Coordinates of C-alpha atoms in Angstrom, one line a residue:
X248 CA -50.5 -19.2 -144.6
X249 CA -51.6 -18.9 -148.1
X250 CA -52.6 -15.6 -149.8
X251 CA -56.1 -15.3 -150.8
X252 CA -55.6 -14.0 -153.9
X253 CA -54.2 -16.2 -156.8
X254 CA -51.0 -13.9 -157.5
X255 CA -50.1 -14.9 -153.4
X256 CA -51.4 -18.7 -153.7
X257 CA -49.3 -21.8 -154.8
X258 CA -49.2 -22.4 -158.8
X259 CA -51.7 -25.5 -158.3
X260 CA -54.5 -23.6 -156.6
X261 CA -54.4 -20.4 -158.6
X262 CA -57.5 -19.6 -160.6
X263 CA -58.1 -16.4 -162.8
X264 CA -60.9 -15.3 -160.5
X265 CA -59.2 -15.8 -157.3
X266 CA -62.0 -18.0 -155.9
X267 CA -60.0 -21.0 -154.6
X268 CA -59.9 -23.9 -152.4
X269 CA -57.2 -26.4 -151.7
X270 CA -58.8 -29.0 -154.2
X271 CA -59.0 -26.0 -156.9
X272 CA -62.8 -26.0 -156.6
X273 CA -65.2 -23.2 -155.7
X274 CA -66.4 -23.7 -152.0
X275 CA -67.8 -21.9 -149.9
X276 CA -67.4 -21.9 -145.8
X277 CA -70.0 -23.7 -143.6
X278 CA -72.9 -21.6 -142.5
X279 CA -73.1 -20.5 -139.0
X280 CA -75.0 -23.3 -137.8
X281 CA -72.6 -25.9 -139.1
X282 CA -69.6 -23.9 -137.8
X283 CA -71.4 -23.8 -134.1
X284 CA -71.9 -27.6 -134.4
X285 CA -68.2 -28.2 -135.5
X286 CA -67.0 -26.2 -132.9
X287 CA -69.1 -28.0 -130.4
X288 CA -68.3 -31.2 -131.3
X289 CA -64.1 -30.3 -131.6
X290 CA -64.5 -29.0 -128.0
X291 CA -65.9 -31.9 -126.6
X292 CA -63.6 -34.3 -128.5
X293 CA -60.4 -32.1 -127.1
X294 CA -62.0 -32.1 -123.8
X295 CA -62.2 -36.0 -123.9
X296 CA -58.2 -36.5 -125.0
X297 CA -57.3 -33.6 -122.1
X298 CA -59.0 -36.1 -119.8
X299 CA -57.0 -38.9 -120.8
X300 CA -53.6 -36.7 -120.8
X301 CA -54.1 -35.9 -117.4
X302 CA -53.8 -39.5 -116.0
X303 CA -50.9 -40.0 -118.1
X304 CA -47.8 -38.9 -116.6
X305 CA -45.7 -39.6 -119.9
X306 CA -47.7 -36.4 -121.6
X307 CA -46.4 -34.1 -118.4
X308 CA -42.8 -34.5 -119.2
X309 CA -41.7 -35.9 -116.3
X310 CA -38.0 -36.8 -115.9
X311 CA -38.4 -40.2 -114.8
X312 CA -40.8 -40.7 -117.6
X313 CA -38.9 -39.3 -120.2
X314 CA -37.5 -42.9 -121.2
X315 CA -41.0 -43.8 -121.9
X316 CA -42.2 -41.2 -123.7
X317 CA -39.0 -40.5 -125.8
X318 CA -37.1 -43.5 -126.0
X319 CA -33.5 -43.4 -126.9
X320 CA -33.6 -45.1 -130.1
X321 CA -36.4 -45.1 -132.7
X322 CA -38.4 -48.6 -132.6
X323 CA -39.2 -50.5 -135.9
X324 CA -42.0 -52.2 -134.3
X325 CA -43.5 -49.7 -131.7
X326 CA -45.0 -51.2 -128.3
X327 CA -49.0 -50.4 -128.0
X328 CA -48.5 -47.5 -125.3
X329 CA -46.2 -45.8 -127.7
X330 CA -48.9 -46.2 -130.4
X331 CA -51.7 -45.2 -127.9
X332 CA -49.5 -42.1 -127.1
X333 CA -48.7 -41.1 -130.7
X334 CA -52.3 -41.4 -132.1
X335 CA -53.9 -39.4 -128.9
X336 CA -51.0 -36.7 -129.7
X337 CA -52.0 -36.9 -133.4
X338 CA -55.7 -36.4 -132.5
X339 CA -54.7 -33.4 -130.5
X340 CA -53.0 -31.8 -133.0
X341 CA -55.6 -32.6 -135.8
X342 CA -58.3 -31.0 -133.5
X343 CA -56.5 -28.2 -132.8
X344 CA -56.0 -27.1 -136.5
X345 CA -59.6 -27.7 -136.8
X346 CA -60.6 -25.1 -133.9
X347 CA -58.4 -22.4 -135.1
X348 CA -60.0 -22.8 -138.8
X349 CA -63.8 -23.0 -137.3
X350 CA -63.1 -20.2 -135.1
X351 CA -61.6 -17.8 -138.0
X352 CA -64.9 -18.8 -140.2
X353 CA -67.1 -17.8 -137.1
X354 CA -65.4 -14.4 -136.3
X355 CA -64.2 -13.3 -139.9
X356 CA -67.4 -14.6 -141.8
X357 CA -70.0 -15.0 -139.6
X358 CA -69.1 -11.8 -137.1
X359 CA -67.3 -9.1 -138.7
X360 CA -67.8 -9.8 -142.4
X361 CA -66.1 -8.3 -145.4
X362 CA -67.3 -4.9 -144.5
X363 CA -64.7 -4.9 -141.5
X364 CA -62.2 -7.2 -142.7
X365 CA -62.3 -7.3 -146.6
X366 CA -61.9 -10.7 -148.8
X367 CA -61.2 -12.6 -145.0
X368 CA -64.9 -12.3 -144.9
X369 CA -66.0 -13.9 -147.6
X370 CA -67.2 -17.2 -147.4
X371 CA -65.2 -19.0 -150.6
X372 CA -61.6 -17.7 -148.9
X373 CA -61.9 -20.1 -146.3
X374 CA -61.2 -23.4 -147.6
X375 CA -61.0 -26.5 -145.4
X376 CA -57.7 -26.8 -143.6
X377 CA -57.3 -30.6 -144.7
X378 CA -57.5 -32.4 -148.1
X379 CA -58.5 -35.4 -149.8
X380 CA -58.0 -38.5 -147.1
X381 CA -57.9 -40.7 -149.9
X382 CA -54.7 -39.3 -151.4
X383 CA -52.8 -41.4 -148.4
X384 CA -53.8 -44.4 -150.2
X385 CA -53.0 -43.4 -153.5
X386 CA -50.2 -41.6 -152.6
X387 CA -48.8 -42.7 -149.4
X388 CA -46.5 -40.5 -147.0
X389 CA -46.2 -37.5 -149.9
X390 CA -49.7 -37.6 -150.0
X391 CA -50.2 -37.3 -145.9
X392 CA -48.2 -34.4 -146.1
X393 CA -48.4 -32.5 -149.4
X394 CA -52.1 -33.1 -150.3
X395 CA -54.1 -33.9 -146.8
X396 CA -52.5 -32.5 -143.7
X397 CA -52.7 -28.7 -143.8
X398 CA -50.7 -26.1 -146.2
X399 CA -50.3 -23.1 -143.7
X400 CA -46.6 -23.1 -144.3
X401 CA -46.7 -23.9 -147.9
X402 CA -46.6 -20.2 -149.0
X403 CA -43.4 -19.7 -147.0
X404 CA -41.9 -23.1 -147.7
X405 CA -42.4 -23.2 -151.3
X406 CA -40.2 -19.7 -152.7
X407 CA -36.8 -21.0 -150.8
X408 CA -37.4 -24.7 -151.5
X409 CA -37.7 -23.9 -155.6
X410 CA -34.5 -21.7 -155.4
X411 CA -32.9 -24.2 -154.0
X412 CA -33.6 -26.6 -156.6
X413 CA -32.6 -23.9 -159.5
X414 CA -29.3 -23.3 -157.7
X415 CA -28.3 -26.7 -157.2
X416 CA -29.9 -28.8 -159.9
X417 CA -29.6 -28.0 -163.5
X418 CA -33.0 -29.5 -164.6
X419 CA -35.1 -28.1 -162.2
X420 CA -38.3 -30.1 -163.2
X421 CA -36.1 -33.8 -162.9
X422 CA -36.8 -36.1 -160.1
X423 CA -33.5 -34.8 -158.6
X424 CA -34.9 -31.3 -158.2
X425 CA -38.3 -32.6 -156.8
X426 CA -36.4 -34.6 -154.2
X427 CA -34.7 -31.2 -153.2
X428 CA -37.3 -29.3 -153.4
X429 CA -39.1 -31.7 -150.9
X430 CA -36.0 -32.3 -148.4
X431 CA -35.8 -28.7 -148.4
X432 CA -39.0 -27.9 -147.3
X433 CA -39.3 -30.4 -144.7
X434 CA -35.9 -29.2 -143.4
X435 CA -37.3 -25.6 -143.4
X436 CA -40.6 -26.7 -142.0
X437 CA -38.6 -28.5 -139.2
X438 CA -36.7 -25.3 -138.3
X439 CA -39.9 -23.4 -137.9
X440 CA -41.4 -25.9 -135.7
X441 CA -38.3 -26.4 -133.8
X442 CA -38.4 -22.6 -133.1
X443 CA -41.7 -23.3 -131.4
X444 CA -40.2 -25.8 -129.5
X445 CA -37.3 -23.4 -128.1
X446 CA -40.2 -20.9 -126.7
X447 CA -41.9 -23.6 -124.8
X448 CA -41.9 -22.9 -120.7
X449 CA -40.2 -26.4 -120.2
X450 CA -37.2 -28.0 -121.1
X451 CA -37.6 -28.9 -124.8
X452 CA -34.9 -30.1 -126.9
X453 CA -36.0 -28.5 -130.3
X454 CA -33.6 -30.6 -132.0
X455 CA -36.3 -33.8 -131.4
X456 CA -38.6 -31.6 -133.6
X457 CA -36.3 -30.9 -136.6
X458 CA -35.5 -34.5 -136.6
X459 CA -38.8 -36.0 -137.1
X460 CA -39.8 -33.6 -140.0
X461 CA -36.7 -34.1 -141.4
X462 CA -37.4 -37.5 -141.1
X463 CA -40.8 -37.7 -143.2
X464 CA -38.5 -36.6 -146.1
X465 CA -36.4 -39.5 -145.9
X466 CA -39.6 -41.8 -145.6
X467 CA -41.0 -40.2 -148.7
X468 CA -37.5 -41.1 -150.7
X469 CA -37.7 -44.7 -149.3
X470 CA -41.2 -45.3 -150.3
X471 CA -40.8 -43.5 -153.8
X472 CA -37.6 -45.5 -154.4
X473 CA -39.6 -49.0 -153.5
X474 CA -42.4 -48.2 -156.1
X475 CA -39.9 -47.0 -159.1
X476 CA -37.6 -50.4 -158.1
X477 CA -41.1 -52.3 -158.9
X478 CA -41.7 -50.0 -162.0
X479 CA -38.1 -50.6 -163.3
X480 CA -38.6 -54.4 -163.3
X481 CA -41.3 -55.9 -165.2
X482 CA -40.9 -59.4 -164.5
X483 CA -41.4 -58.7 -161.2
X484 CA -45.4 -58.9 -160.5
X485 CA -47.0 -55.8 -159.8
X486 CA -49.3 -56.1 -156.9
X487 CA -53.0 -55.2 -157.5
X488 CA -54.6 -51.8 -156.8
X489 CA -56.0 -52.6 -153.6
X490 CA -52.9 -53.9 -152.3
X491 CA -50.9 -50.8 -153.2
X492 CA -53.1 -48.9 -151.3
X493 CA -53.1 -50.9 -148.5
X494 CA -49.2 -50.9 -148.5
X495 CA -49.6 -47.2 -148.9
X496 CA -51.6 -46.5 -145.9
X497 CA -49.8 -48.9 -143.9
X498 CA -46.3 -47.4 -144.6
X499 CA -47.3 -43.7 -143.9
X500 CA -48.7 -44.6 -140.5
X501 CA -45.7 -47.2 -139.7
X502 CA -43.7 -44.3 -140.2
X503 CA -45.2 -41.7 -138.3
X504 CA -45.8 -44.0 -135.6
X505 CA -42.3 -44.8 -135.5
X506 CA -41.0 -41.3 -135.8
X507 CA -43.6 -39.8 -134.0
X508 CA -42.0 -40.1 -130.3
X509 CA -39.2 -37.2 -131.1
X510 CA -42.4 -34.8 -131.7
X511 CA -44.7 -36.3 -128.6
X512 CA -41.9 -36.4 -126.0
X513 CA -40.3 -32.9 -127.0
X514 CA -43.9 -31.3 -126.5
X515 CA -44.1 -33.5 -123.6
X516 CA -40.8 -32.0 -122.2
X517 CA -41.9 -28.5 -123.1
X518 CA -45.4 -28.7 -121.4
X519 CA -47.2 -28.2 -124.6
X520 CA -49.6 -31.2 -123.5
X521 CA -50.7 -29.3 -120.6
X522 CA -51.8 -26.5 -122.3
X523 CA -55.8 -25.4 -122.2
X524 CA -57.2 -24.6 -125.1
X525 CA -60.7 -24.1 -123.7
X526 CA -61.3 -22.1 -120.5
X527 CA -64.3 -24.6 -119.0
X528 CA -64.4 -28.3 -119.1
X529 CA -67.9 -30.2 -118.8
X530 CA -65.7 -33.6 -118.0
X531 CA -64.4 -32.0 -114.9
X532 CA -67.8 -31.5 -113.5
X533 CA -68.7 -35.5 -113.8
X534 CA -65.7 -36.5 -112.2
X535 CA -63.1 -36.8 -114.7
X536 CA -59.7 -35.7 -113.8
X537 CA -58.9 -32.1 -114.9
X538 CA -56.6 -29.4 -113.4
X539 CA -59.5 -28.3 -112.0
X540 CA -62.5 -30.2 -110.5
X541 CA -64.7 -27.1 -110.9
X542 CA -64.0 -26.9 -114.8
X543 CA -62.7 -23.4 -114.7
X544 CA -59.6 -24.2 -116.7
X545 CA -58.3 -20.7 -116.6
X546 CA -59.0 -19.6 -113.3
X547 CA -55.7 -20.2 -111.8
X548 CA -53.7 -18.6 -114.6
X549 CA -54.3 -14.8 -113.6
X550 CA -55.4 -13.3 -116.8
X551 CA -56.1 -9.8 -116.0
X552 CA -56.3 -6.6 -118.3
X553 CA -53.4 -4.1 -118.2
X554 CA -53.7 -0.6 -119.0
X555 CA -50.4 1.0 -120.2
X556 CA -49.4 4.4 -121.2
X557 CA -50.9 4.1 -124.6
X558 CA -53.3 2.0 -126.1
X559 CA -51.7 -0.2 -128.1
X560 CA -49.6 -1.2 -124.9
X561 CA -53.0 -2.3 -122.9
X562 CA -54.2 -5.8 -123.4
X563 CA -54.7 -9.5 -121.5
X564 CA -51.7 -9.9 -119.2
X565 CA -50.9 -13.7 -117.6

């Protein structure tokens, strides 16, 4: 994740005061009341999505269903069931990120405070995890990944990407250098997520996760090349701005839909969609299918406290 101070954050976000957000503007974290309300809404939404996943064996990583959740070739026109599963998986990931950041605000800002955790306890150090959604319409797939989606790994990915551009391209500010930085960042991001896939309990295939992120750079290159081709030929009528924005949104959504089976299928085989981020399910009490009809989702995990020979060897054990 990005550091809190300007010397550890990306160039575009740096400020003399060190108080910055993703948009480069001063913004405080939500109040404790708003944070608790947001946490409640996130948990309810996750519970509903998990109820959907519980009745769809394609999310369970079943061998006999593998051809449905992870087709051998990516379809240019995804079938409706693939679209529904991709959207469901996307919402789960999006809400999981929001859950982590909201819990972080409640813990660091509203519980511990700066007297315990230092600058992490200051409200302005917790910027929104996601950026401006309208950048997808103006910048397409590049805006989705570079501005709107969370930037937790940006501090990790920027230095090696910039180093690769300086090493292999003479003009490190030209279009070739920008393309190399972008491709390098996505390849490294794919490698990071593939490592996470490798550590899953199930029979995951980390290369599929890597392919998903690598293909995002290909999509950005394709979209950028088409846009520049229009600019290079003035005799071709340029679409109106609303049409351009609509095309950007369509291409972004379509590219994510045709590549997402790589990620969704790998996570299904690894068992990620079966993980329970919350210990209690209200929907299970009213009859929705969950792993426990009593609503206690962690009761069978065998969670206990382990006492080691030293204090640092003690903790929760599964």
